[in-house]
Coordinates of C-alpha atoms in Angstrom, one line a residue:
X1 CA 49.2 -52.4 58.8
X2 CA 52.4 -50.3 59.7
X3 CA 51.9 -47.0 61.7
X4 CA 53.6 -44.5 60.4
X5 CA 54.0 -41.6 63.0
X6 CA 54.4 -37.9 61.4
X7 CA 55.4 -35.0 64.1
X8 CA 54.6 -32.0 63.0
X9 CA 52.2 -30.8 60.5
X10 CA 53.9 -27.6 58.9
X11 CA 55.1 -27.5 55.1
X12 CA 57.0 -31.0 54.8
X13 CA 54.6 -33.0 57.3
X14 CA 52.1 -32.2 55.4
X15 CA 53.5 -32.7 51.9
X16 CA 55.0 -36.4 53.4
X17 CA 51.7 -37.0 55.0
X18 CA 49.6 -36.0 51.6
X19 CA 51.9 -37.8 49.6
X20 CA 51.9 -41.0 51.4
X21 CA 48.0 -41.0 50.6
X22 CA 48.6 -41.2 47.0
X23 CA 51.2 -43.9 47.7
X24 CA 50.2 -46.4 49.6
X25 CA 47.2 -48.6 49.5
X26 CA 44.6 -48.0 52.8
X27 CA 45.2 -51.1 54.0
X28 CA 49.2 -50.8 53.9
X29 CA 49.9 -47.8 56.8
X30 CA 48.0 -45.7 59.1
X31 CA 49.1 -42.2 59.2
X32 CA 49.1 -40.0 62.3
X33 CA 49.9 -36.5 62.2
X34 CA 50.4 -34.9 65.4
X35 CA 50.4 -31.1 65.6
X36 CA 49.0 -28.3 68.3
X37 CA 47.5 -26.7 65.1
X38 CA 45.0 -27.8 62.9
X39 CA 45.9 -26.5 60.0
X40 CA 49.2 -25.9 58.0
X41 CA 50.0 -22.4 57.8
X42 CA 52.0 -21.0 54.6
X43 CA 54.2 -18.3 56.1
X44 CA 54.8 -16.4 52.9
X45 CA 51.6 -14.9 53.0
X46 CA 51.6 -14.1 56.7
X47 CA 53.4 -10.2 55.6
X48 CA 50.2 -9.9 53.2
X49 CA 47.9 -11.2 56.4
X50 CA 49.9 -8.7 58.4
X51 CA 48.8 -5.9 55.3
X52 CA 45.5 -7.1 54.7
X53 CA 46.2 -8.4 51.5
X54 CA 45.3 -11.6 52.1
X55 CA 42.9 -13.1 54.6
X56 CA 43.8 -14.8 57.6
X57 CA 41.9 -18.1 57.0
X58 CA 43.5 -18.3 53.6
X59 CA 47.0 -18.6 54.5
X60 CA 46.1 -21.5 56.7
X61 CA 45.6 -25.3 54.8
X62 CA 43.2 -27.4 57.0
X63 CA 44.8 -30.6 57.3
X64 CA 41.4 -32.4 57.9
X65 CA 40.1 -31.2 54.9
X66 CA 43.2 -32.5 53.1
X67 CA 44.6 -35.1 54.8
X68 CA 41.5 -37.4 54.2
X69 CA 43.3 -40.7 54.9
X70 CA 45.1 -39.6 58.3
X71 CA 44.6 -39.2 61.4
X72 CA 45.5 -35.8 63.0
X73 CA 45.7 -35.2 66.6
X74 CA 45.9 -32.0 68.3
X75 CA 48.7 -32.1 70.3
X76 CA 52.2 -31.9 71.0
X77 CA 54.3 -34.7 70.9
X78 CA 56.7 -34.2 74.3
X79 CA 59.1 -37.5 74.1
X80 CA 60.3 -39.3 71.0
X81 CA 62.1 -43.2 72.5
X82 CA 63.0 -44.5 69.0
X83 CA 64.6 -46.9 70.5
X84 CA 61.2 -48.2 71.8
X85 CA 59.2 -46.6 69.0
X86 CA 57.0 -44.8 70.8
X87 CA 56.2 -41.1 71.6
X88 CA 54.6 -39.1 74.5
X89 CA 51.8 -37.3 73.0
X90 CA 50.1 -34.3 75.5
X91 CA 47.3 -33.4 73.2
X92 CA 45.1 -30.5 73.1
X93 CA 42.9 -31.3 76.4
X94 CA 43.5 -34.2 78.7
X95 CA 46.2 -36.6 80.1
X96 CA 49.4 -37.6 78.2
X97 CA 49.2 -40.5 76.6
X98 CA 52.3 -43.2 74.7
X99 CA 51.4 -43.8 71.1
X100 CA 53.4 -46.6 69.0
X101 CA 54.6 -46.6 65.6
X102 CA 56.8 -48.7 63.3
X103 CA 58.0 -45.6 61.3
X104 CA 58.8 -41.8 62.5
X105 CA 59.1 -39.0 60.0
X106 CA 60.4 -35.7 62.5
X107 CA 59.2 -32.4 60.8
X108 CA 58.2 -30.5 64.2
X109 CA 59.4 -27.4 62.2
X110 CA 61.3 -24.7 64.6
X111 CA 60.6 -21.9 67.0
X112 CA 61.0 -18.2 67.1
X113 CA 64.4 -17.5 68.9
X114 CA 64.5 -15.5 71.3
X115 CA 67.0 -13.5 74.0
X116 CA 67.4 -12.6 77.7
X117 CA 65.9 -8.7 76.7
X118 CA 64.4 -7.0 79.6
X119 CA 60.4 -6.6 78.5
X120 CA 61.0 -8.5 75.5
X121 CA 58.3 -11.3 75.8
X122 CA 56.0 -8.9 77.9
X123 CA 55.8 -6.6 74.9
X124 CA 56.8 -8.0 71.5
X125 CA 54.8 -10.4 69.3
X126 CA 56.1 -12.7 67.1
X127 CA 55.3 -13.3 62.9
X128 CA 56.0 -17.3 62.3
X129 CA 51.3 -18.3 63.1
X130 CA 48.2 -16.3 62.1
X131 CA 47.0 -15.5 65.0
X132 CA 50.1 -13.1 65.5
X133 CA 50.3 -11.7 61.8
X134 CA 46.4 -11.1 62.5
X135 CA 47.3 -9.3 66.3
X136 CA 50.2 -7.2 64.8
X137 CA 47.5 -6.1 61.9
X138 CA 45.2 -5.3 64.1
X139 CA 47.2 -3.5 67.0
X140 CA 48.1 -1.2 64.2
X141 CA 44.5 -0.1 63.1
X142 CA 43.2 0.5 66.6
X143 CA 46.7 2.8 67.3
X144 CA 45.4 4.9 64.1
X145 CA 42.2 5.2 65.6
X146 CA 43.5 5.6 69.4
X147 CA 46.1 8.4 68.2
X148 CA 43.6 10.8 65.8
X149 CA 42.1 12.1 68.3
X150 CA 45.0 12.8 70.5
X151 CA 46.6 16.0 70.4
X152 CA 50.1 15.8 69.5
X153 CA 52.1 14.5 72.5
X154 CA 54.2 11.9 73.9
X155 CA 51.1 9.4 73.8
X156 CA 50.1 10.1 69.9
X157 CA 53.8 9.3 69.0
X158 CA 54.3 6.1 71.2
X159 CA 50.9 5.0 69.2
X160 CA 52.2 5.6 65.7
X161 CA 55.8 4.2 66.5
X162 CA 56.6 0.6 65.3
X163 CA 59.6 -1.4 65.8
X164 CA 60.9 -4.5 64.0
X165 CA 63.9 -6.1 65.2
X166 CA 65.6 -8.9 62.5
X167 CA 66.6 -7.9 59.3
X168 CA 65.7 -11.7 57.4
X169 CA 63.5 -12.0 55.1
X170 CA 60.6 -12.4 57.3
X171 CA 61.1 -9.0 59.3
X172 CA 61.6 -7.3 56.3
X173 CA 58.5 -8.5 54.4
X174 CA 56.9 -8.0 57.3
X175 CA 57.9 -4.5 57.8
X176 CA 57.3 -3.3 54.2
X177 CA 54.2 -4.6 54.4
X178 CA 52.9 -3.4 57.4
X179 CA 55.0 0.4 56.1
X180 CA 53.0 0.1 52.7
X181 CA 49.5 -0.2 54.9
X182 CA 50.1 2.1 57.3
X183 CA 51.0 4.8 54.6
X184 CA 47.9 3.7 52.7
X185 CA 45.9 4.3 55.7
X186 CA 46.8 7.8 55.9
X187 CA 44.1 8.4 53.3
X188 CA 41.5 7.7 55.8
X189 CA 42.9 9.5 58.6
X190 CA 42.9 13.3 57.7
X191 CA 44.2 14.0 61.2
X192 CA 47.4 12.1 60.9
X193 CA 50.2 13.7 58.9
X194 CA 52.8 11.0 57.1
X195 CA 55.8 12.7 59.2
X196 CA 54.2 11.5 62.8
X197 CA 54.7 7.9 61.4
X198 CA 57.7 6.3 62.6
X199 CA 58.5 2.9 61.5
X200 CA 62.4 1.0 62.9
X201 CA 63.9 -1.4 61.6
X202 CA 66.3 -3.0 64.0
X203 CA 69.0 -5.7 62.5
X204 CA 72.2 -6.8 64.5
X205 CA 74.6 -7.4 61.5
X206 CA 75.6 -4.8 59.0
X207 CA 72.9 -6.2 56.1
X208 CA 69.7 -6.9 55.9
X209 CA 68.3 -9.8 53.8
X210 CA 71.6 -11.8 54.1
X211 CA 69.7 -14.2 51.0
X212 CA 71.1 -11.8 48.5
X213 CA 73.9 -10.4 47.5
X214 CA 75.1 -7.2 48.7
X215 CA 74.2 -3.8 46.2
X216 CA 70.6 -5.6 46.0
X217 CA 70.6 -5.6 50.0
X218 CA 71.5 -1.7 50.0
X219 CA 68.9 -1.3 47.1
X220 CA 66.1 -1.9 50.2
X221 CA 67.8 -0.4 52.6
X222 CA 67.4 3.0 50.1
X223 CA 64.4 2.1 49.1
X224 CA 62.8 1.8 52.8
X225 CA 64.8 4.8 54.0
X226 CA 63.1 7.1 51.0
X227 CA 59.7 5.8 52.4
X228 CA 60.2 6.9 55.8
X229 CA 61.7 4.2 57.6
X230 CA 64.8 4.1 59.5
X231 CA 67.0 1.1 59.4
X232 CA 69.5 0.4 62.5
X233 CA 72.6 -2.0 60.9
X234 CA 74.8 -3.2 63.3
X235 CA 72.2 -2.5 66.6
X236 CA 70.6 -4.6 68.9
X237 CA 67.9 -3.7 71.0
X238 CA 68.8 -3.6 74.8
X239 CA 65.7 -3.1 76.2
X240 CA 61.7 -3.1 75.9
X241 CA 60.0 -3.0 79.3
X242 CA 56.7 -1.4 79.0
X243 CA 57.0 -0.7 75.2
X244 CA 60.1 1.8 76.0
X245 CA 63.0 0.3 73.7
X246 CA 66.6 0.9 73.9
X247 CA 68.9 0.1 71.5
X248 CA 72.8 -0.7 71.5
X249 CA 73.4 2.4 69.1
X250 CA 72.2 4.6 72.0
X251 CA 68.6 5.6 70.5
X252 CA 65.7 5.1 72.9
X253 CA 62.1 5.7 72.3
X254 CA 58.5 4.7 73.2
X255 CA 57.1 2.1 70.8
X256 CA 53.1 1.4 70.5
X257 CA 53.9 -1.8 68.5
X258 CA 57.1 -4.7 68.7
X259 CA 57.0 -7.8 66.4
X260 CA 60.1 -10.1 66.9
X261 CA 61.7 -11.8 64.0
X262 CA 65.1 -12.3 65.2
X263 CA 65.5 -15.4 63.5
X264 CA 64.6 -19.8 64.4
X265 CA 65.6 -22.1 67.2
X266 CA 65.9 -26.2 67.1
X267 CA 62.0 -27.5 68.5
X268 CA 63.0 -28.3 72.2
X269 CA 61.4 -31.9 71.9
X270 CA 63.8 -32.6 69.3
X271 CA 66.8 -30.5 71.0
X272 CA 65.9 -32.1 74.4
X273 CA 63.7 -34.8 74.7
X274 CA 64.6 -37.4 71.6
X275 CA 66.9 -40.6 71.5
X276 CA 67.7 -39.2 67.9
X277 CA 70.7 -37.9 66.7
X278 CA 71.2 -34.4 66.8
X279 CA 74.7 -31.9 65.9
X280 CA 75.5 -29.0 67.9
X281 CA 72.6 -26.7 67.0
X282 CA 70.2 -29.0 68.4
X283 CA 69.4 -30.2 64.7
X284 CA 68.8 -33.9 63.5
X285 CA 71.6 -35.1 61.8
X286 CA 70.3 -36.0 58.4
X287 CA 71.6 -38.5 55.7
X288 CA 71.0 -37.0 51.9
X289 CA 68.2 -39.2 52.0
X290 CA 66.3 -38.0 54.4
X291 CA 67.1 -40.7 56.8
X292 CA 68.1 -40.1 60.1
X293 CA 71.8 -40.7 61.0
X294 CA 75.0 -40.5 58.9
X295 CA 75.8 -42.5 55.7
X296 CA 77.5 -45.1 58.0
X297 CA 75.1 -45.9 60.1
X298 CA 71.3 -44.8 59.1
X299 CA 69.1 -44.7 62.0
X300 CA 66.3 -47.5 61.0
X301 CA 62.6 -46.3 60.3
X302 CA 63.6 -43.0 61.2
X303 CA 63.1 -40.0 59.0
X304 CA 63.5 -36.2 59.0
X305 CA 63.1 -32.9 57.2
X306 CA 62.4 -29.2 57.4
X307 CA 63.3 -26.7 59.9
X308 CA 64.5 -29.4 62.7
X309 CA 67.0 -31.4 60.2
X310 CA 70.2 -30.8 59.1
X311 CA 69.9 -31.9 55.6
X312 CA 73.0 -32.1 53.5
X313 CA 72.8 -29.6 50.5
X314 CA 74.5 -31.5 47.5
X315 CA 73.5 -28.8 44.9
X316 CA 76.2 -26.3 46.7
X317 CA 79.7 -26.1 46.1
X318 CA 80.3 -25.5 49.5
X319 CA 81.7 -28.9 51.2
X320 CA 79.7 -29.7 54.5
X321 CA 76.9 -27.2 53.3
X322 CA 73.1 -28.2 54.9
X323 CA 69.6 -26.5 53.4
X324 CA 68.6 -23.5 54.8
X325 CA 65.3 -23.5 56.3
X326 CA 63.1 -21.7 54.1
X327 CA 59.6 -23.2 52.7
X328 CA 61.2 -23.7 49.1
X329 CA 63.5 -26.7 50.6
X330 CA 60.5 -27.4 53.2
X331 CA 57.8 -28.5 50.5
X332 CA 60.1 -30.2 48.3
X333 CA 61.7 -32.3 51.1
X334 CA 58.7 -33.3 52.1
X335 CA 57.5 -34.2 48.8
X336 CA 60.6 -36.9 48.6
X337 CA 60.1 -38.2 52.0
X338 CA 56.9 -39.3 51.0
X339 CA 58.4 -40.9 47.5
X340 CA 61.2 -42.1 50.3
X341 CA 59.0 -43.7 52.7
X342 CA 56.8 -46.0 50.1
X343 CA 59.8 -46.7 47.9
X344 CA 61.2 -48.2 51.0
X345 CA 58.3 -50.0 52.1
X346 CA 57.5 -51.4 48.6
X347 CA 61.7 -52.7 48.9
X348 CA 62.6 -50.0 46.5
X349 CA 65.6 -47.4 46.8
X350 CA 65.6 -44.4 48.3
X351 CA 66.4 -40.9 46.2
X352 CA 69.1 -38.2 47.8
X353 CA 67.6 -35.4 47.9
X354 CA 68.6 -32.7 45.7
X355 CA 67.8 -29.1 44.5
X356 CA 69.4 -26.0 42.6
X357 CA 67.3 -23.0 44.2
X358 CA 65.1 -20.9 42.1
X359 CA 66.6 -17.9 43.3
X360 CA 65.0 -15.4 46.0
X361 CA 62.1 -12.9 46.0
X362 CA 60.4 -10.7 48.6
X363 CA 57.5 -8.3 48.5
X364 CA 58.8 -5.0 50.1
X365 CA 54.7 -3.6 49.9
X366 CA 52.0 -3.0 47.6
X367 CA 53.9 -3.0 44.1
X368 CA 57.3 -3.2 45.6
X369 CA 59.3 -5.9 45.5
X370 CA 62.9 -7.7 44.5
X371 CA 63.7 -10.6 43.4
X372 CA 67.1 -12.4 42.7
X373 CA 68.8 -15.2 40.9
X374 CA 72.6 -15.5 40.4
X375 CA 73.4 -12.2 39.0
X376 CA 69.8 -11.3 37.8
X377 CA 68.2 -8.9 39.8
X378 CA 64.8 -7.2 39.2
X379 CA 63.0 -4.8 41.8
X380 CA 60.0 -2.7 42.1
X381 CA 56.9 -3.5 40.6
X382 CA 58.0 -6.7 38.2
X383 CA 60.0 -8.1 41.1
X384 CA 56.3 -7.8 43.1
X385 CA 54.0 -9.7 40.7
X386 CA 56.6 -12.5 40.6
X387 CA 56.5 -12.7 44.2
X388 CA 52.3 -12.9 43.8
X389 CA 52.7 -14.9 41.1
X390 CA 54.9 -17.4 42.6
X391 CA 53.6 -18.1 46.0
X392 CA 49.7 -18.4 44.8
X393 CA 51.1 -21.3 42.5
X394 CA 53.2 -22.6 45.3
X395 CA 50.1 -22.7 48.0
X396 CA 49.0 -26.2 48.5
X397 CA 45.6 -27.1 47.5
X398 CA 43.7 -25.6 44.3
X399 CA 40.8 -23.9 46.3
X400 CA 43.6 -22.1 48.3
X401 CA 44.8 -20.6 44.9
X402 CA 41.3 -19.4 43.9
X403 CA 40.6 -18.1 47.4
X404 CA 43.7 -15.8 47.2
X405 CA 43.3 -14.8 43.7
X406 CA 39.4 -13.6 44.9
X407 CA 40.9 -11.6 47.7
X408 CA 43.7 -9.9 45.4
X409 CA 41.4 -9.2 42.9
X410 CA 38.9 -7.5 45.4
X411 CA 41.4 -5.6 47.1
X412 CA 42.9 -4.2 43.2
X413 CA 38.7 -3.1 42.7
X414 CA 38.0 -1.8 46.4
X415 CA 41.4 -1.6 48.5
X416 CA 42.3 -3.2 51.2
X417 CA 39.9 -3.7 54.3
X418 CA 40.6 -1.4 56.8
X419 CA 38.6 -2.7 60.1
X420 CA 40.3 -3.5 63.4
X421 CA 39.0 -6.8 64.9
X422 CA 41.2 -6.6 68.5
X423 CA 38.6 -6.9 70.6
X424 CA 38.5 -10.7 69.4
X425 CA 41.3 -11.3 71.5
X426 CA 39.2 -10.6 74.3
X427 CA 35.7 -11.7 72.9
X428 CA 33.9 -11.7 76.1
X429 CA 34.9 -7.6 77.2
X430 CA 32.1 -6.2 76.1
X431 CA 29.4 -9.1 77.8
X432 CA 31.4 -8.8 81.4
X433 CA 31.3 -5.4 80.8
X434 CA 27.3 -5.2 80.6
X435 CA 26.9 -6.9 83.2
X436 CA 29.1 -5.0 85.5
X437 CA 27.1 -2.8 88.4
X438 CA 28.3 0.4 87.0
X439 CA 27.1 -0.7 83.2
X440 CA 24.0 1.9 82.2
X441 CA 20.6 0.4 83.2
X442 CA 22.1 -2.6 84.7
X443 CA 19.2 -4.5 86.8
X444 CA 16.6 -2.7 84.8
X445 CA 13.7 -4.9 83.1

């Protein structure tokens, strides 16, 4: 019985760890997967969680559920000692404890990156979980309803002010998404007029969406600016302490709302705390086959993929080129380790992993969207149903498809749910609150 330790349970830990089920007999490996979440959560759909468009709970893959066969910890693994093949696990609650293994598979995926920008983690929320794609949802729906009954003033136009800084593809999903609701939302707020929204999009270099080429990249830049954005190229932000941001281009402003997507760092455990090879951006070094080390000397029973590894990319022409990390090489990589890992264990040969990329496509908003490949480009409403269309069939698990597909096709009959839940962040306000001295007809029987 070999124990076969998987960190991480993002998109390839969970493909290895689901595909090692289907490949090896019960009584040939034990699979751990240790993770702090639960669940695996498919980030494509976090802009449409952020919009309403799809709920919460659906963009999130239980790995219980799925992962029949394994066992997953909550936890964080804090200490890899390949060299002893063992890992410091500090799980969920309790002490730390060692657990052994006779193969590793790495897939820890990365973390948001951030900078030393005054108020920055005191005010901004990230978009890479649920929980904050959820938080940035909601923060805007209770702003609409804080600022319609305000008179027009300083206040009213902090709370209808939103700032996105990082001009990848998950900032700018994220804000067209969250641009397409709040303009929807306009319908139901009579008081607020569509020239009090102000919506910033803040991006260091001098493109957004660096995926594509450059006349699609101006395409959204036009097409946000024509929907009332503005789009800052070649600006940083300076400055955010209490929600008052200052950018390099001189602009300063009060913001209700921040979300962070300036881009991914290397996992610290694997940056800081591993006997593992790793280059100079903290990454694993990676063999083609997903094997840790270099092609002259493999690190044994050690395995990598995803976010954390520097995989070489043997479909580009570009000599020295690694994948990007994006969930298209994150699924499939993780769908080969497994193949990897029981080939090897059944003496077979491993396979170097290779793929030609399908192209790109992002959803820009409700009906808005572009999508490329080589010189084909399409945009608008086309460009947004192949964006639908591809990630539904790309979400794990068939009742996650037909969960989705429910919730589009109620939102195309009804719209899109409108309800603030922010008090859930702080579900126990309104109980302390009752009970306080000063609550009306406390003490009274």
């Amino acid at each position: 019985m070999r124990e076969i330790l998987v960190v991480g349970g993002g998109y390839a830990g969970f493909y290895t760890a689901w595909g090692l089920e289907k490949r090896l007999r019960p009584d040939e490996a034990r699979i751990t997967v240790v993770d702090p979440r639960p669940y695996m959560t498919y980030q494509p759909f976090l802009p449409e969680v952020m919009a309403g468009s799809v709920e919460a709970r659906h963009a999130a893959v239980s790995q219980r559920r799925h992962l029949r066969r394994s066992r997953v910890i909550a936890g964080t693994v804090t200490r890899i000692r390949h060299a002893d093949r063992t890992a410091t696990v500090r799980p969920a609650d309790g002490p730390e404890r060692e657990l052994r293994y006779d193969v590793l598979v790495v897939t820890a995926g990365a973390v948001t990156r951030t900078f030393p920008v005054p108020g920055l983690t005191e005010q901004a929320i990230g978009l890479k979980h649920v929980e904050e794609a959820v938080a940035v949802r909601d923060r805007l729906l209770t702003s609409f309803d804080r600022a319609a009954p305000l008179k027009p003033g300083p206040e009213r136009e902090r709370l209808l002010t939103v700032t996105f800084v990082g001009g990848g593809f998950s900032g700018v999903e994220g804000f067209g998404e969250l641009l397409s609701l709040a303009t929807a939302l306009l319908k139901r707020y009579p008081e607020i007029a569509f020239e009090e929204l102000r919506f910033h999009l803040v991006e260091a270099r001098d493109r957004i969406l660096p995926e594509v080429t450059d006349r699609p990249g101006e395409w959204v830049v036009r097409s946000l600016t024509e929907r009332g954005a503005q789009v800052h190229l070649n600006t940083q932000l300076v400055s955010a302490v209490d929600g008052h941001v200052v950018l390099s281009d001189g602009l300063s402003y009060d913001s209700g709302l921040i979300v962070w997507t300036a881009g991914n760092a290397s996992n610290p455990v694997v940056h800081n705390h591993t006997d593992l090879p790793v280059d100079e951006r903290g990454l694993l070094t990676v063999r083609a086959d997903l094997r840790v080390g270099t092609p002259e000397e493999p690190v044994p029973d050690a395995w990598a993929a995803g976010d954390d590894a520097a995989v070489p990319d043997l479909a580009s022409p570009v000599p020295g080129a690694r994948t990007v990390p994006n969930a298209q090489h994150a699924v499939r990589q993780g769908k080969l380790l497994a193949r990897n890992i029981a080939a090897t264990l059944h003496g077979g040969k491993a396979e170097d992993y290779v793929h030609h990329g399908l192209g790109v496509v992002a959803t820009l908003g409700m009906g808005r969207g572009i999508f490329q490949y080589r010189r084909l480009v399409v945009k608008g409403f086309p460009a947004w149903l192949m964006h639908r269309g591809y990630h539904v069939l790309a979400v794990p698990t068939w009742e996650r498809k037909v969960r989705v597909l429910a919730v589009w096709l109620t939102a195309a009959l009804f719209g899109r749910d409108i309800v603030s839940l922010a008090s859930v962040q702080d579900p126990r306000a309104a109980f302390v609150a009752a009970g306080s001295p000063e609550a009306p007809g406390h003490g009274k029987r």
